Structures are given as structure tokens and as C-alpha cells.
Amino acid sequence: MSCTCPAGKPMWLSSDRADFNGQKAYVFEGYVKNCRECPVKAKCLRRENQKSPRSVHFFYSQMPERNKPDVLQIMKDKIDSAEGKRIYSKRLGTAEPPFGHMQEMGMTEFTLRGREKVNGQWRLMCCLHNLKKIHSFGGESLARRMEKAV
């Protein structure tokens, strides 16, 4: 999905779920640099001395069905591509197991509030996960190696 200003310059999607009186909309904004130097600025912006760039919004309800993004299909296409398969195969073996292990240990949600406390609880959960890995996969041999080293 893209949008161009009346001068033909590209605009960026600043929000894909803005709320205007209960109606969802896409919001596009012009780049500040483009708006400052634009020859049609007087026709495009509400005020001649306006500092903010042009912005437009398009309501979901008024958009043709074919222009609405199907996020599930976009993600399926991304994962099914050759690069997506390569990236997500790494993720499945690296990033997902810790969450499964933590859930197995009963840690399904944070019990504290506040960023600092939640960060502390997350670090403790990660430490517990790592200790469990050491115990399961190398605790005994690790202890033997440490004894030999001493």
C-alpha cells in the first residue's frame, strides 16, 4: 500500500490502524523535507506557514476490498518464500524453545507490574531456563570437567 502527494512525492504510512471517532483508517504523511521545498505547498497544506507535513487518511470502510491487506496471507507468503523458510527455520530452533520451556515450568505470565520489576522477573525466568538446560544437557559432564580442571 502506498500513497503519493499532489506533487508526486512519496508519503509514508504513519499508522495502519488510526481511530477517527470509532472508524479505523490508514494515515499517510509526507516527508518534512519534501513539504518544505514543495512548489505546490500553498495549494496542498491548510496554512501557508504550516510546519507539519501533509497528512491524509483513508477509512477501512471506504476502501475497495482488493486494497485491504490480508495480513494472514502476507505472513503465509513471507514464510513460504525461500528466504522466509531459511529465516523461520532458524527461529524455530533458536527463539521458540525457551518460551515453550518456560511455559512448561508454569511461567505463562508476569506476576509483577512496572518495567523494572517485569525486566527482573524476565531475567530470573531466563536464568532458570538456562540452569535447566545446563542440568538436562550437561550438568553431569560439566561437573566432571570442572573437577578435572581443578
mmCIF file of C-alpha atoms in Angstrom:
data_model
loop_
_atom_site.group_PDB
_atom_site.id
_atom_site.type_symbol
_atom_site.label_atom_id
_atom_site.label_comp_id
_atom_site.label_asym_id
_atom_site.label_seq_id
_atom_site.Cartn_x
_atom_site.Cartn_y
_atom_site.Cartn_z
ATOM 1 C CA MET A 1 0.000 0.000 0.000
ATOM 2 C CA SER A 2 1.409 3.373 -0.949
ATOM 3 C CA CYS A 3 0.368 6.989 -1.353
ATOM 4 C CA THR A 4 1.767 9.987 -3.194
ATOM 5 C CA CYS A 5 1.186 13.671 -2.530
ATOM 6 C CA PRO A 6 -0.253 16.063 -5.166
ATOM 7 C CA ALA A 7 3.315 16.969 -6.193
ATOM 8 C CA GLY A 8 4.032 13.281 -6.916
ATOM 9 C CA LYS A 9 6.327 12.733 -3.918
ATOM 10 C CA PRO A 10 6.001 9.531 -1.855
ATOM 11 C CA MET A 11 4.282 9.593 1.531
ATOM 12 C CA TRP A 12 4.928 7.152 4.371
ATOM 13 C CA LEU A 13 2.381 5.062 6.252
ATOM 14 C CA SER A 14 2.437 6.568 9.738
ATOM 15 C CA SER A 15 -0.418 4.398 11.052
ATOM 16 C CA ASP A 16 -2.311 1.438 9.692
ATOM 17 C CA ARG A 17 -4.946 1.445 12.437
ATOM 18 C CA ALA A 18 -5.675 5.023 13.407
ATOM 19 C CA ASP A 19 -9.023 5.662 15.084
ATOM 20 C CA PHE A 20 -11.188 8.597 13.980
ATOM 21 C CA ASN A 21 -14.398 8.648 16.036
ATOM 22 C CA GLY A 22 -14.552 4.858 16.114
ATOM 23 C CA GLN A 23 -13.642 4.363 12.456
ATOM 24 C CA LYS A 24 -10.341 2.673 11.619
ATOM 25 C CA ALA A 25 -8.147 4.295 8.992
ATOM 26 C CA TYR A 26 -4.740 4.288 7.348
ATOM 27 C CA VAL A 27 -2.793 7.536 7.819
ATOM 28 C CA PHE A 28 -0.105 8.650 5.380
ATOM 29 C CA GLU A 29 2.244 11.591 5.977
ATOM 30 C CA GLY A 30 4.509 13.478 3.647
ATOM 31 C CA TYR A 31 8.196 13.791 4.423
ATOM 32 C CA VAL A 32 9.013 17.123 6.115
ATOM 33 C CA LYS A 33 11.860 17.837 3.691
ATOM 34 C CA ASN A 34 9.601 17.301 0.673
ATOM 35 C CA CYS A 35 6.846 19.553 2.068
ATOM 36 C CA ARG A 36 9.247 22.382 2.967
ATOM 37 C CA GLU A 37 10.686 22.560 -0.534
ATOM 38 C CA CYS A 38 7.434 21.825 -2.408
ATOM 39 C CA PRO A 39 6.358 24.242 -5.173
ATOM 40 C CA VAL A 40 2.631 23.402 -4.662
ATOM 41 C CA LYS A 41 2.784 23.757 -0.869
ATOM 42 C CA ALA A 42 0.307 26.680 -0.816
ATOM 43 C CA LYS A 43 -2.375 24.546 -2.524
ATOM 44 C CA CYS A 44 -1.621 21.394 -0.582
ATOM 45 C CA LEU A 45 -1.319 22.472 3.070
ATOM 46 C CA ARG A 46 -4.025 24.146 5.152
ATOM 47 C CA ARG A 47 -1.841 27.117 6.124
ATOM 48 C CA GLU A 48 0.952 28.686 4.132
ATOM 49 C CA ASN A 49 3.340 28.772 7.126
ATOM 50 C CA GLN A 50 2.438 25.265 8.334
ATOM 51 C CA LYS A 51 5.454 23.415 9.788
ATOM 52 C CA SER A 52 3.992 19.895 9.767
ATOM 53 C CA PRO A 53 3.843 17.936 6.514
ATOM 54 C CA ARG A 54 0.675 16.971 4.681
ATOM 55 C CA SER A 55 -1.213 14.003 6.054
ATOM 56 C CA VAL A 56 -4.167 12.094 4.645
ATOM 57 C CA HIS A 57 -6.268 9.263 5.972
ATOM 58 C CA PHE A 58 -8.284 6.538 4.260
ATOM 59 C CA PHE A 59 -11.049 4.776 6.175
ATOM 60 C CA TYR A 60 -11.147 0.978 6.002
ATOM 61 C CA SER A 61 -14.881 1.057 5.279
ATOM 62 C CA GLN A 62 -14.432 3.280 2.217
ATOM 63 C CA MET A 63 -11.605 1.301 0.659
ATOM 64 C CA PRO A 64 -12.274 -1.224 -2.072
ATOM 65 C CA GLU A 65 -11.981 -4.793 -0.800
ATOM 66 C CA ARG A 66 -8.992 -5.561 -3.031
ATOM 67 C CA ASN A 67 -6.880 -2.821 -1.403
ATOM 68 C CA LYS A 68 -7.298 -4.100 2.132
ATOM 69 C CA PRO A 69 -4.245 -6.069 3.157
ATOM 70 C CA ASP A 70 -4.814 -9.687 4.102
ATOM 71 C CA VAL A 71 -2.226 -9.894 6.864
ATOM 72 C CA LEU A 72 -2.537 -13.668 7.225
ATOM 73 C CA GLN A 73 -1.870 -14.171 3.536
ATOM 74 C CA ILE A 74 1.037 -11.726 3.628
ATOM 75 C CA MET A 75 2.609 -13.676 6.508
ATOM 76 C CA LYS A 76 1.972 -17.043 4.807
ATOM 77 C CA ASP A 77 3.634 -15.766 1.630
ATOM 78 C CA LYS A 78 6.557 -14.431 3.658
ATOM 79 C CA ILE A 79 7.084 -17.725 5.487
ATOM 80 C CA ASP A 80 6.614 -19.833 2.344
ATOM 81 C CA SER A 81 9.231 -17.928 0.347
ATOM 82 C CA ALA A 82 12.729 -19.410 0.111
ATOM 83 C CA GLU A 83 14.222 -16.683 2.326
ATOM 84 C CA GLY A 84 11.325 -16.960 4.778
ATOM 85 C CA LYS A 85 11.825 -20.716 5.145
ATOM 86 C CA ARG A 86 15.508 -20.168 5.832
ATOM 87 C CA ILE A 87 14.883 -17.431 8.423
ATOM 88 C CA TYR A 88 11.965 -19.101 10.200
ATOM 89 C CA SER A 89 13.692 -22.480 10.383
ATOM 90 C CA LYS A 90 16.418 -20.780 12.434
ATOM 91 C CA ARG A 91 13.809 -19.095 14.608
ATOM 92 C CA LEU A 92 12.031 -22.368 15.356
ATOM 93 C CA GLY A 93 15.228 -23.893 16.690
ATOM 94 C CA THR A 94 16.543 -20.826 18.485
ATOM 95 C CA ALA A 95 13.870 -18.423 19.651
ATOM 96 C CA GLU A 96 10.816 -20.588 20.279
ATOM 97 C CA PRO A 97 12.105 -23.363 22.620
ATOM 98 C CA PRO A 98 12.823 -21.068 25.597
ATOM 99 C CA PHE A 99 9.215 -19.874 25.604
ATOM 100 C CA GLY A 100 7.974 -23.461 25.461
ATOM 101 C CA HIS A 101 10.278 -24.489 28.329
ATOM 102 C CA MET A 102 9.171 -21.540 30.447
ATOM 103 C CA GLN A 103 5.534 -22.360 29.797
ATOM 104 C CA GLU A 104 6.226 -25.968 30.775
ATOM 105 C CA MET A 105 7.614 -24.727 34.101
ATOM 106 C CA GLY A 106 4.384 -22.797 34.727
ATOM 107 C CA MET A 107 5.662 -19.353 33.782
ATOM 108 C CA THR A 108 2.875 -18.255 31.459
ATOM 109 C CA GLU A 109 2.546 -14.645 32.580
ATOM 110 C CA PHE A 110 4.272 -11.963 34.586
ATOM 111 C CA THR A 111 3.068 -11.560 38.161
ATOM 112 C CA LEU A 112 4.622 -8.149 38.765
ATOM 113 C CA ARG A 113 3.887 -4.670 37.434
ATOM 114 C CA GLY A 114 6.230 -1.997 36.174
ATOM 115 C CA ARG A 115 9.023 -2.185 33.642
ATOM 116 C CA GLU A 116 11.852 -2.686 36.154
ATOM 117 C CA LYS A 117 10.055 -5.442 38.055
ATOM 118 C CA VAL A 118 8.954 -7.231 34.882
ATOM 119 C CA ASN A 119 12.513 -6.993 33.490
ATOM 120 C CA GLY A 120 13.811 -8.509 36.737
ATOM 121 C CA GLN A 121 11.257 -11.304 36.609
ATOM 122 C CA TRP A 122 12.104 -11.955 32.940
ATOM 123 C CA ARG A 123 15.816 -12.207 33.784
ATOM 124 C CA LEU A 124 15.084 -14.662 36.576
ATOM 125 C CA MET A 125 12.980 -16.753 34.201
ATOM 126 C CA CYS A 126 15.822 -16.741 31.659
ATOM 127 C CA CYS A 127 18.340 -17.765 34.342
ATOM 128 C CA LEU A 128 16.077 -20.614 35.411
ATOM 129 C CA HIS A 129 15.713 -21.715 31.796
ATOM 130 C CA ASN A 130 19.498 -21.683 31.309
ATOM 131 C CA LEU A 131 20.099 -23.591 34.557
ATOM 132 C CA LYS A 132 17.580 -26.203 33.465
ATOM 133 C CA LYS A 133 19.396 -26.558 30.120
ATOM 134 C CA ILE A 134 22.747 -26.987 31.878
ATOM 135 C CA HIS A 135 21.261 -29.559 34.239
ATOM 136 C CA SER A 136 19.500 -31.504 31.457
ATOM 137 C CA PHE A 137 22.176 -31.465 28.791
ATOM 138 C CA GLY A 138 25.484 -31.196 30.510
ATOM 139 C CA GLY A 139 25.187 -30.949 34.242
ATOM 140 C CA GLU A 140 26.971 -34.203 34.996
ATOM 141 C CA SER A 141 29.667 -33.881 32.364
ATOM 142 C CA LEU A 142 30.121 -30.224 33.223
ATOM 143 C CA ALA A 143 30.744 -31.112 36.878
ATOM 144 C CA ARG A 144 33.288 -33.764 35.816
ATOM 145 C CA ARG A 145 35.083 -31.299 33.541
ATOM 146 C CA MET A 146 35.253 -28.764 36.348
ATOM 147 C CA GLU A 147 36.687 -31.380 38.756
ATOM 148 C CA LYS A 148 39.376 -32.306 36.228
ATOM 149 C CA ALA A 149 40.260 -28.657 35.721
ATOM 150 C CA VAL A 150 40.865 -28.134 39.461
#
